[in-house]
PDB file of C-alpha atoms and ligand atoms in Angstrom:
ATOM      1  CA  UNK A  91       0.002  -0.473   0.460  1.00  0.00           C
ATOM      2  CA  UNK A  92       1.338   3.161  -0.277  1.00  0.00           C
ATOM      3  CA  UNK A  93       1.490   6.138   2.390  1.00  0.00           C
ATOM      4  CA  UNK A  94       0.093   9.399   1.478  1.00  0.00           C
ATOM      5  CA  UNK A  95       2.312  11.773   3.896  1.00  0.00           C
ATOM      6  CA  UNK A  96       0.189  14.765   5.242  1.00  0.00           C
ATOM      7  CA  UNK A  97       0.990  17.861   6.765  1.00  0.00           C
ATOM      8  CA  UNK A  98      -1.414  20.086   8.806  1.00  0.00           C
ATOM      9  CA  UNK A  99      -0.706  23.991   8.388  1.00  0.00           C
ATOM     10  CA  UNK A 100      -1.361  25.751  11.970  1.00  0.00           C
ATOM     11  CA  UNK A 101      -1.775  29.181  13.967  1.00  0.00           C
ATOM     12  CA  UNK A 102      -3.776  28.506  16.762  1.00  0.00           C
ATOM     13  CA  UNK A 103      -5.548  26.277  19.391  1.00  0.00           C
ATOM     14  CA  UNK A 104      -5.201  22.341  17.131  1.00  0.00           C
ATOM     15  CA  UNK A 105      -7.984  21.115  18.398  1.00  0.00           C
ATOM     16  CA  UNK A 106      -8.701  19.663  14.324  1.00  0.00           C
ATOM     17  CA  UNK A 107      -4.862  19.524  14.201  1.00  0.00           C
ATOM     18  CA  UNK A 108      -4.965  17.393  17.665  1.00  0.00           C
ATOM     19  CA  UNK A 109      -8.524  14.909  16.665  1.00  0.00           C
ATOM     20  CA  UNK A 110      -6.292  14.496  13.132  1.00  0.00           C
ATOM     21  CA  UNK A 111      -2.832  12.547  13.839  1.00  0.00           C
ATOM     22  CA  UNK A 112      -5.048  11.257  16.650  1.00  0.00           C
ATOM     23  CA  UNK A 113      -7.769   9.080  14.155  1.00  0.00           C
ATOM     24  CA  UNK A 114      -5.061   9.124  11.561  1.00  0.00           C
ATOM     25  CA  UNK A 115      -1.730   6.880  14.493  1.00  0.00           C
ATOM     26  CA  UNK A 116      -3.882   4.084  13.840  1.00  0.00           C
ATOM     27  CA  UNK A 117      -4.364   4.254   9.776  1.00  0.00           C
ATOM     28  CA  UNK A 118      -2.013   2.523   7.783  1.00  0.00           C
ATOM     29  CA  UNK A 119      -3.229   4.457   4.851  1.00  0.00           C
ATOM     30  CA  UNK A 120      -2.174   8.196   5.507  1.00  0.00           C
ATOM     31  CA  UNK A 121       1.415  10.100   7.374  1.00  0.00           C
ATOM     32  CA  UNK A 122       0.639  12.713   9.182  1.00  0.00           C
ATOM     33  CA  UNK A 123       5.038  14.114   7.845  1.00  0.00           C
ATOM     34  CA  UNK A 124       4.636  17.213  10.798  1.00  0.00           C
ATOM     35  CA  UNK A 125       3.037  20.097  11.355  1.00  0.00           C
ATOM     36  CA  UNK A 126       3.115  23.409  10.263  1.00  0.00           C
ATOM     37  CA  UNK A 127       3.070  27.010  11.557  1.00  0.00           C
ATOM     38  CA  UNK A 128       3.287  30.577  11.916  1.00  0.00           C
ATOM     39  CA  UNK A 129       3.412  31.239  15.135  1.00  0.00           C
ATOM     40  CA  UNK A 130       6.153  29.592  17.758  1.00  0.00           C
ATOM     41  CA  UNK A 131       3.464  29.853  21.051  1.00  0.00           C
ATOM     42  CA  UNK A 132      -0.038  28.372  19.096  1.00  0.00           C
ATOM     43  CA  UNK A 133      -1.388  26.297  21.536  1.00  0.00           C
ATOM     44  CA  UNK A 134      -0.115  24.124  18.742  1.00  0.00           C
ATOM     45  CA  UNK A 135       3.252  23.624  18.255  1.00  0.00           C
ATOM     46  CA  UNK A 136       3.458  21.810  22.185  1.00  0.00           C
ATOM     47  CA  UNK A 137       1.203  19.928  22.070  1.00  0.00           C
ATOM     48  CA  UNK A 138       2.564  18.562  18.491  1.00  0.00           C
ATOM     49  CA  UNK A 139       5.566  18.289  20.295  1.00  0.00           C
ATOM     50  CA  UNK A 140       3.963  16.471  23.152  1.00  0.00           C
ATOM     51  CA  UNK A 141       2.568  13.710  21.169  1.00  0.00           C
ATOM     52  CA  UNK A 142       6.455  13.124  19.226  1.00  0.00           C
ATOM     53  CA  UNK A 143       4.954  14.509  16.404  1.00  0.00           C
ATOM     54  CA  UNK A 144       7.493  17.310  14.227  1.00  0.00           C
ATOM     55  CA  UNK A 145       6.987  20.743  14.320  1.00  0.00           C
ATOM     56  CA  UNK A 146       8.182  23.553  11.555  1.00  0.00           C
ATOM     57  CA  UNK A 147       8.205  27.175  12.089  1.00  0.00           C
ATOM     58  CA  UNK A 148       7.779  29.102   9.911  1.00  0.00           C
ATOM     59  CA  UNK A 149       7.672  33.233   9.580  1.00  0.00           C
ATOM     60  CA  UNK A 150       5.111  34.864   8.353  1.00  0.00           C
ATOM     61  CA  UNK A 151       7.028  36.016   5.389  1.00  0.00           C
ATOM     62  CA  UNK A 152       7.967  33.134   4.402  1.00  0.00           C
ATOM     63  CA  UNK A 153       4.428  31.785   4.909  1.00  0.00           C
ATOM     64  CA  UNK A 154       3.829  34.878   1.749  1.00  0.00           C
ATOM     65  CA  UNK A 155       6.561  34.185  -0.622  1.00  0.00           C
ATOM     66  CA  UNK A 156       6.220  30.089  -0.158  1.00  0.00           C
ATOM     67  CA  UNK A 157       9.789  29.006  -1.433  1.00  0.00           C
ATOM     68  CA  UNK A 158      10.538  27.422   2.329  1.00  0.00           C
ATOM     69  CA  UNK A 159       7.280  26.417   2.466  1.00  0.00           C
ATOM     70  CA  UNK A 160       7.006  25.030  -1.408  1.00  0.00           C
ATOM     71  CA  UNK A 161      10.556  23.574  -0.926  1.00  0.00           C
ATOM     72  CA  UNK A 162       9.518  22.257   2.434  1.00  0.00           C
ATOM     73  CA  UNK A 163       6.443  20.131   1.066  1.00  0.00           C
ATOM     74  CA  UNK A 164       8.807  18.569  -2.030  1.00  0.00           C
ATOM     75  CA  UNK A 165      12.070  17.479   0.515  1.00  0.00           C
ATOM     76  CA  UNK A 166       9.647  15.764   2.495  1.00  0.00           C
ATOM     77  CA  UNK A 167       7.152  14.657  -0.195  1.00  0.00           C
ATOM     78  CA  UNK A 168       4.093  16.058   0.442  1.00  0.00           C
ATOM     79  CA  UNK A 169       0.621  14.402  -1.069  1.00  0.00           C
ATOM     80  CA  UNK A 170      -1.539  16.008   0.562  1.00  0.00           C
ATOM     81  CA  UNK A 171      -2.099  19.278   3.355  1.00  0.00           C
ATOM     82  CA  UNK A 172      -4.212  19.697   5.656  1.00  0.00           C
ATOM     83  CA  UNK A 173      -5.229  23.768   6.936  1.00  0.00           C
ATOM     84  CA  UNK A 174      -6.462  23.621  10.115  1.00  0.00           C
ATOM     85  CA  UNK A 175      -6.846  27.860  11.384  1.00  0.00           C
ATOM     86  CA  UNK A 176      -4.280  28.421   9.041  1.00  0.00           C
ATOM     87  CA  UNK A 177      -4.414  32.132   9.119  1.00  0.00           C
ATOM     88  CA  UNK A 178      -1.948  33.508   6.378  1.00  0.00           C
ATOM     89  CA  UNK A 179      -3.141  33.102   3.271  1.00  0.00           C
ATOM     90  CA  UNK A 180      -1.377  30.280   1.202  1.00  0.00           C
ATOM     91  CA  UNK A 181       0.948  31.282  -1.610  1.00  0.00           C
ATOM     92  CA  UNK A 182       0.314  30.873  -5.162  1.00  0.00           C
ATOM     93  CA  UNK A 183       3.524  27.965  -6.064  1.00  0.00           C
ATOM     94  CA  UNK A 184       1.803  26.238  -3.277  1.00  0.00           C
ATOM     95  CA  UNK A 185      -1.476  26.474  -4.616  1.00  0.00           C
ATOM     96  CA  UNK A 186       0.082  25.264  -8.572  1.00  0.00           C
ATOM     97  CA  UNK A 187       1.767  22.429  -6.621  1.00  0.00           C
ATOM     98  CA  UNK A 188      -1.291  20.758  -4.775  1.00  0.00           C
ATOM     99  CA  UNK A 189      -4.030  21.548  -7.033  1.00  0.00           C
ATOM    100  CA  UNK A 190      -6.882  20.154  -4.910  1.00  0.00           C
ATOM    101  CA  UNK A 191      -4.496  18.905  -2.461  1.00  0.00           C
ATOM    102  CA  UNK A 192      -5.021  21.609  -0.046  1.00  0.00           C
ATOM    103  CA  UNK A 193      -8.373  21.095   2.070  1.00  0.00           C
ATOM    104  CA  UNK A 194      -9.644  23.617   4.832  1.00  0.00           C
ATOM    105  CA  UNK A 195     -11.837  24.119   6.744  1.00  0.00           C
ATOM    106  CA  UNK A 196     -14.628  26.912   7.503  1.00  0.00           C
ATOM    107  CA  UNK A 197     -16.713  27.048  10.542  1.00  0.00           C
ATOM    108  CA  UNK A 198     -19.865  28.180   8.518  1.00  0.00           C
ATOM    109  CA  UNK A 199     -21.867  26.970   6.137  1.00  0.00           C
ATOM    110  CA  UNK A 200     -20.064  28.467   2.584  1.00  0.00           C
ATOM    111  CA  UNK A 201     -20.237  30.890   0.884  1.00  0.00           C
ATOM    112  CA  UNK A 202     -22.582  31.791   3.414  1.00  0.00           C
ATOM    113  CA  UNK A 203     -19.286  33.902   5.626  1.00  0.00           C
ATOM    114  CA  UNK A 204     -16.494  33.755   3.601  1.00  0.00           C
ATOM    115  CA  UNK A 205     -13.530  36.350   2.860  1.00  0.00           C
ATOM    116  CA  UNK A 206     -11.723  38.361   4.909  1.00  0.00           C
ATOM    117  CA  UNK A 207     -11.998  38.490   8.373  1.00  0.00           C
ATOM    118  CA  UNK A 208     -14.116  36.320   8.260  1.00  0.00           C
ATOM    119  CA  UNK A 209     -12.655  33.565  11.009  1.00  0.00           C
ATOM    120  CA  UNK A 210     -13.148  32.600  14.320  1.00  0.00           C
ATOM    121  CA  UNK A 211     -16.114  34.159  16.792  1.00  0.00           C
ATOM    122  CA  UNK A 212     -16.362  36.913  13.827  1.00  0.00           C
ATOM    123  CA  UNK A 213     -18.291  34.162  11.430  1.00  0.00           C
ATOM    124  CA  UNK A 214     -20.275  33.145  14.398  1.00  0.00           C
ATOM    125  CA  UNK A 215     -21.359  36.682  15.790  1.00  0.00           C
ATOM    126  CA  UNK A 216     -22.528  37.540  12.339  1.00  0.00           C
ATOM    127  CA  UNK A 217     -24.494  34.771  11.925  1.00  0.00           C
ATOM    128  CA  UNK A 218     -26.242  35.516  15.300  1.00  0.00           C
ATOM    129  CA  UNK A 219     -26.892  38.765  13.926  1.00  0.00           C
ATOM    130  CA  UNK A 220     -28.272  38.052  11.200  1.00  0.00           C
ATOM    131  CA  UNK A 221     -30.646  35.794  13.141  1.00  0.00           C
ATOM    132  CA  UNK A 222     -29.910  32.891  10.811  1.00  0.00           C
ATOM    133  CA  UNK A 223     -31.927  29.786  11.696  1.00  0.00           C
ATOM    134  CA  UNK A 224     -28.487  27.149  11.017  1.00  0.00           C
ATOM    135  CA  UNK A 225     -25.160  26.894  10.313  1.00  0.00           C
ATOM    136  CA  UNK A 226     -22.473  24.312   9.996  1.00  0.00           C
ATOM    137  CA  UNK A 227     -19.010  23.950   8.331  1.00  0.00           C
ATOM    138  CA  UNK A 228     -17.076  23.251   5.041  1.00  0.00           C
ATOM    139  CA  UNK A 229     -14.546  20.672   3.829  1.00  0.00           C
ATOM    140  CA  UNK A 230     -13.220  22.628   1.069  1.00  0.00           C
ATOM    141  CA  UNK A 231     -10.759  22.345  -1.254  1.00  0.00           C
ATOM    142  CA  UNK A 232      -7.844  25.007  -1.316  1.00  0.00           C
ATOM    143  CA  UNK A 233      -7.469  27.828  -5.110  1.00  0.00           C
ATOM    144  CA  UNK A 234      -7.212  31.379  -5.348  1.00  0.00           C
ATOM    145  CA  UNK A 235      -9.587  32.817  -4.827  1.00  0.00           C
ATOM    146  CA  UNK A 236     -10.433  32.503  -0.129  1.00  0.00           C
ATOM    147  CA  UNK A 237     -13.283  31.061   0.893  1.00  0.00           C
ATOM    148  CA  UNK A 238     -14.179  30.326  -2.679  1.00  0.00           C
ATOM    149  CA  UNK A 239     -12.070  26.385  -3.963  1.00  0.00           C
ATOM    150  CA  UNK A 240     -14.830  23.563  -4.688  1.00  0.00           C
ATOM    151  CA  UNK A 241     -16.931  22.599  -1.887  1.00  0.00           C
ATOM    152  CA  UNK A 242     -15.623  19.254  -0.898  1.00  0.00           C
ATOM    153  CA  UNK A 243     -18.717  18.107   2.375  1.00  0.00           C
ATOM    154  CA  UNK A 244     -20.583  20.328   4.458  1.00  0.00           C
ATOM    155  CA  UNK A 245     -22.555  20.112   8.041  1.00  0.00           C
ATOM    156  CA  UNK A 246     -25.334  21.908   9.821  1.00  0.00           C
ATOM    157  CA  UNK A 247     -26.806  22.768  12.538  1.00  0.00           C
ATOM    158  CA  UNK A 248     -29.991  24.118  13.753  1.00  0.00           C
ATOM    159  CA  UNK A 249     -29.864  27.759  15.320  1.00  0.00           C
ATOM    160  CA  UNK A 250     -31.846  27.869  19.084  1.00  0.00           C
ATOM    161  CA  UNK A 251     -34.060  30.557  19.576  1.00  0.00           C
ATOM    162  CA  UNK A 252     -31.612  31.192  22.385  1.00  0.00           C
ATOM    163  CA  UNK A 253     -27.937  30.472  21.165  1.00  0.00           C
ATOM    164  CA  UNK A 254     -25.575  32.584  22.428  1.00  0.00           C
ATOM    165  CA  UNK A 255     -21.379  33.067  21.477  1.00  0.00           C
ATOM    166  CA  UNK A 256     -20.319  30.031  22.786  1.00  0.00           C
ATOM    167  CA  UNK A 257     -22.900  27.992  22.719  1.00  0.00           C
ATOM    168  CA  UNK A 258     -22.800  28.106  18.684  1.00  0.00           C
ATOM    169  CA  UNK A 259     -19.196  28.017  18.599  1.00  0.00           C
ATOM    170  CA  UNK A 260     -19.295  24.699  20.859  1.00  0.00           C
ATOM    171  CA  UNK A 261     -21.838  22.889  18.506  1.00  0.00           C
ATOM    172  CA  UNK A 262     -19.216  23.969  15.130  1.00  0.00           C
ATOM    173  CA  UNK A 263     -16.641  22.963  17.610  1.00  0.00           C
ATOM    174  CA  UNK A 264     -18.483  19.212  18.440  1.00  0.00           C
ATOM    175  CA  UNK A 265     -19.188  19.478  14.131  1.00  0.00           C
ATOM    176  CA  UNK A 266     -15.307  19.475  13.325  1.00  0.00           C
ATOM    177  CA  UNK A 267     -13.865  17.054  15.790  1.00  0.00           C
ATOM    178  CA  UNK A 268     -17.361  14.696  14.669  1.00  0.00           C
ATOM    179  CA  UNK A 269     -16.042  15.554  11.125  1.00  0.00           C
ATOM    180  CA  UNK A 270     -13.086  16.225   9.643  1.00  0.00           C
ATOM    181  CA  UNK A 271     -10.515  13.285  10.313  1.00  0.00           C
ATOM    182  CA  UNK A 272     -12.761  10.759   8.409  1.00  0.00           C
ATOM    183  CA  UNK A 273     -13.820  13.775   5.059  1.00  0.00           C
ATOM    184  CA  UNK A 274      -9.686  13.806   4.651  1.00  0.00           C
ATOM    185  CA  UNK A 275      -9.350  10.433   5.313  1.00  0.00           C
ATOM    186  CA  UNK A 276     -12.258   8.982   2.703  1.00  0.00           C
ATOM    187  CA  UNK A 277     -10.724  12.060   0.546  1.00  0.00           C
ATOM    188  CA  UNK A 278      -6.906  11.304   0.654  1.00  0.00           C
ATOM    189  CA  UNK A 279      -8.205   6.983  -0.315  1.00  0.00           C
ATOM    190  CA  UNK A 280     -10.282   8.042  -3.076  1.00  0.00           C
ATOM    191  CA  UNK A 281      -7.356   9.274  -4.664  1.00  0.00           C
TER     192      UNK A 281
HETATM  193  C1  LIG B 158     -11.698  26.274  13.597  1.00  0.00           C
HETATM  194  O1  LIG B 158     -12.660  26.781  13.823  1.00  0.00           O
HETATM  195  C2  LIG B 158     -11.737  26.138  11.793  1.00  0.00           C
HETATM  196  O2  LIG B 158     -13.345  26.041  11.618  1.00  0.00           O
HETATM  197  C3  LIG B 158     -10.705  27.456  11.689  1.00  0.00           C
HETATM  198  O3  LIG B 158     -10.299  27.633  12.651  1.00  0.00           O
HETATM  199  C4  LIG B 158     -10.463  27.272  13.906  1.00  0.00           C
HETATM  200  C5  LIG B 158      -9.611  25.968  14.642  1.00  0.00           C
HETATM  201  O4  LIG B 158      -9.396  25.697  15.486  1.00  0.00           O
HETATM  202  N1  LIG B 158     -10.195  27.412  10.148  1.00  0.00           N
HETATM  203  P1  LIG B 158      -8.282  25.299  16.546  1.00  0.00           P
HETATM  204  O5  LIG B 158      -6.767  25.406  16.271  1.00  0.00           O
HETATM  205  O6  LIG B 158      -7.885  24.060  15.788  1.00  0.00           O
HETATM  206  O7  LIG B 158      -8.776  24.488  17.299  1.00  0.00           O
END
């Protein structure tokens, strides 16, 4: 069996990154090669090291110029990249090298509540402000247009009359934890 090598890019807490690492630890088809972060003090950096996963730190400048990341992914023979709360724009060279092989998760039902400034609590605040009846998560491929790559899967949750920012965040978090690793696995295995 050919083992697919995965890189996870994360800038923050990394609950999705950790969930993916744990879910894939017993798989023989996919191997997490490293976690890449632009934020040396991100929780995920220590958490990944603690469980023995390689961590690659890059500067924001290296993210925007792209070359260092492209070279790293080539050298490490990466097949797929997962963005799990990675807050910088992905360089064009990397997108060109990995067409439909970079997978992102977004905490809304795209195309709604995507684009500039729409991340983290901003997304949920806007959803509540507009009195939406439902929200959810979108797992999609990354292309040149921010939050507009081909959608792989969406999962929904209802919004109650008494929904708060915290309760909506919890619902979205639960959807992410329940579904992201499976969707990545299915996407990679059916490639
Ligand atoms: C998640 O809500 C994800 O949808 C978004 O960023 C958040 C990352 O959370 N892209 P975590 O760092 O994985 O806990």
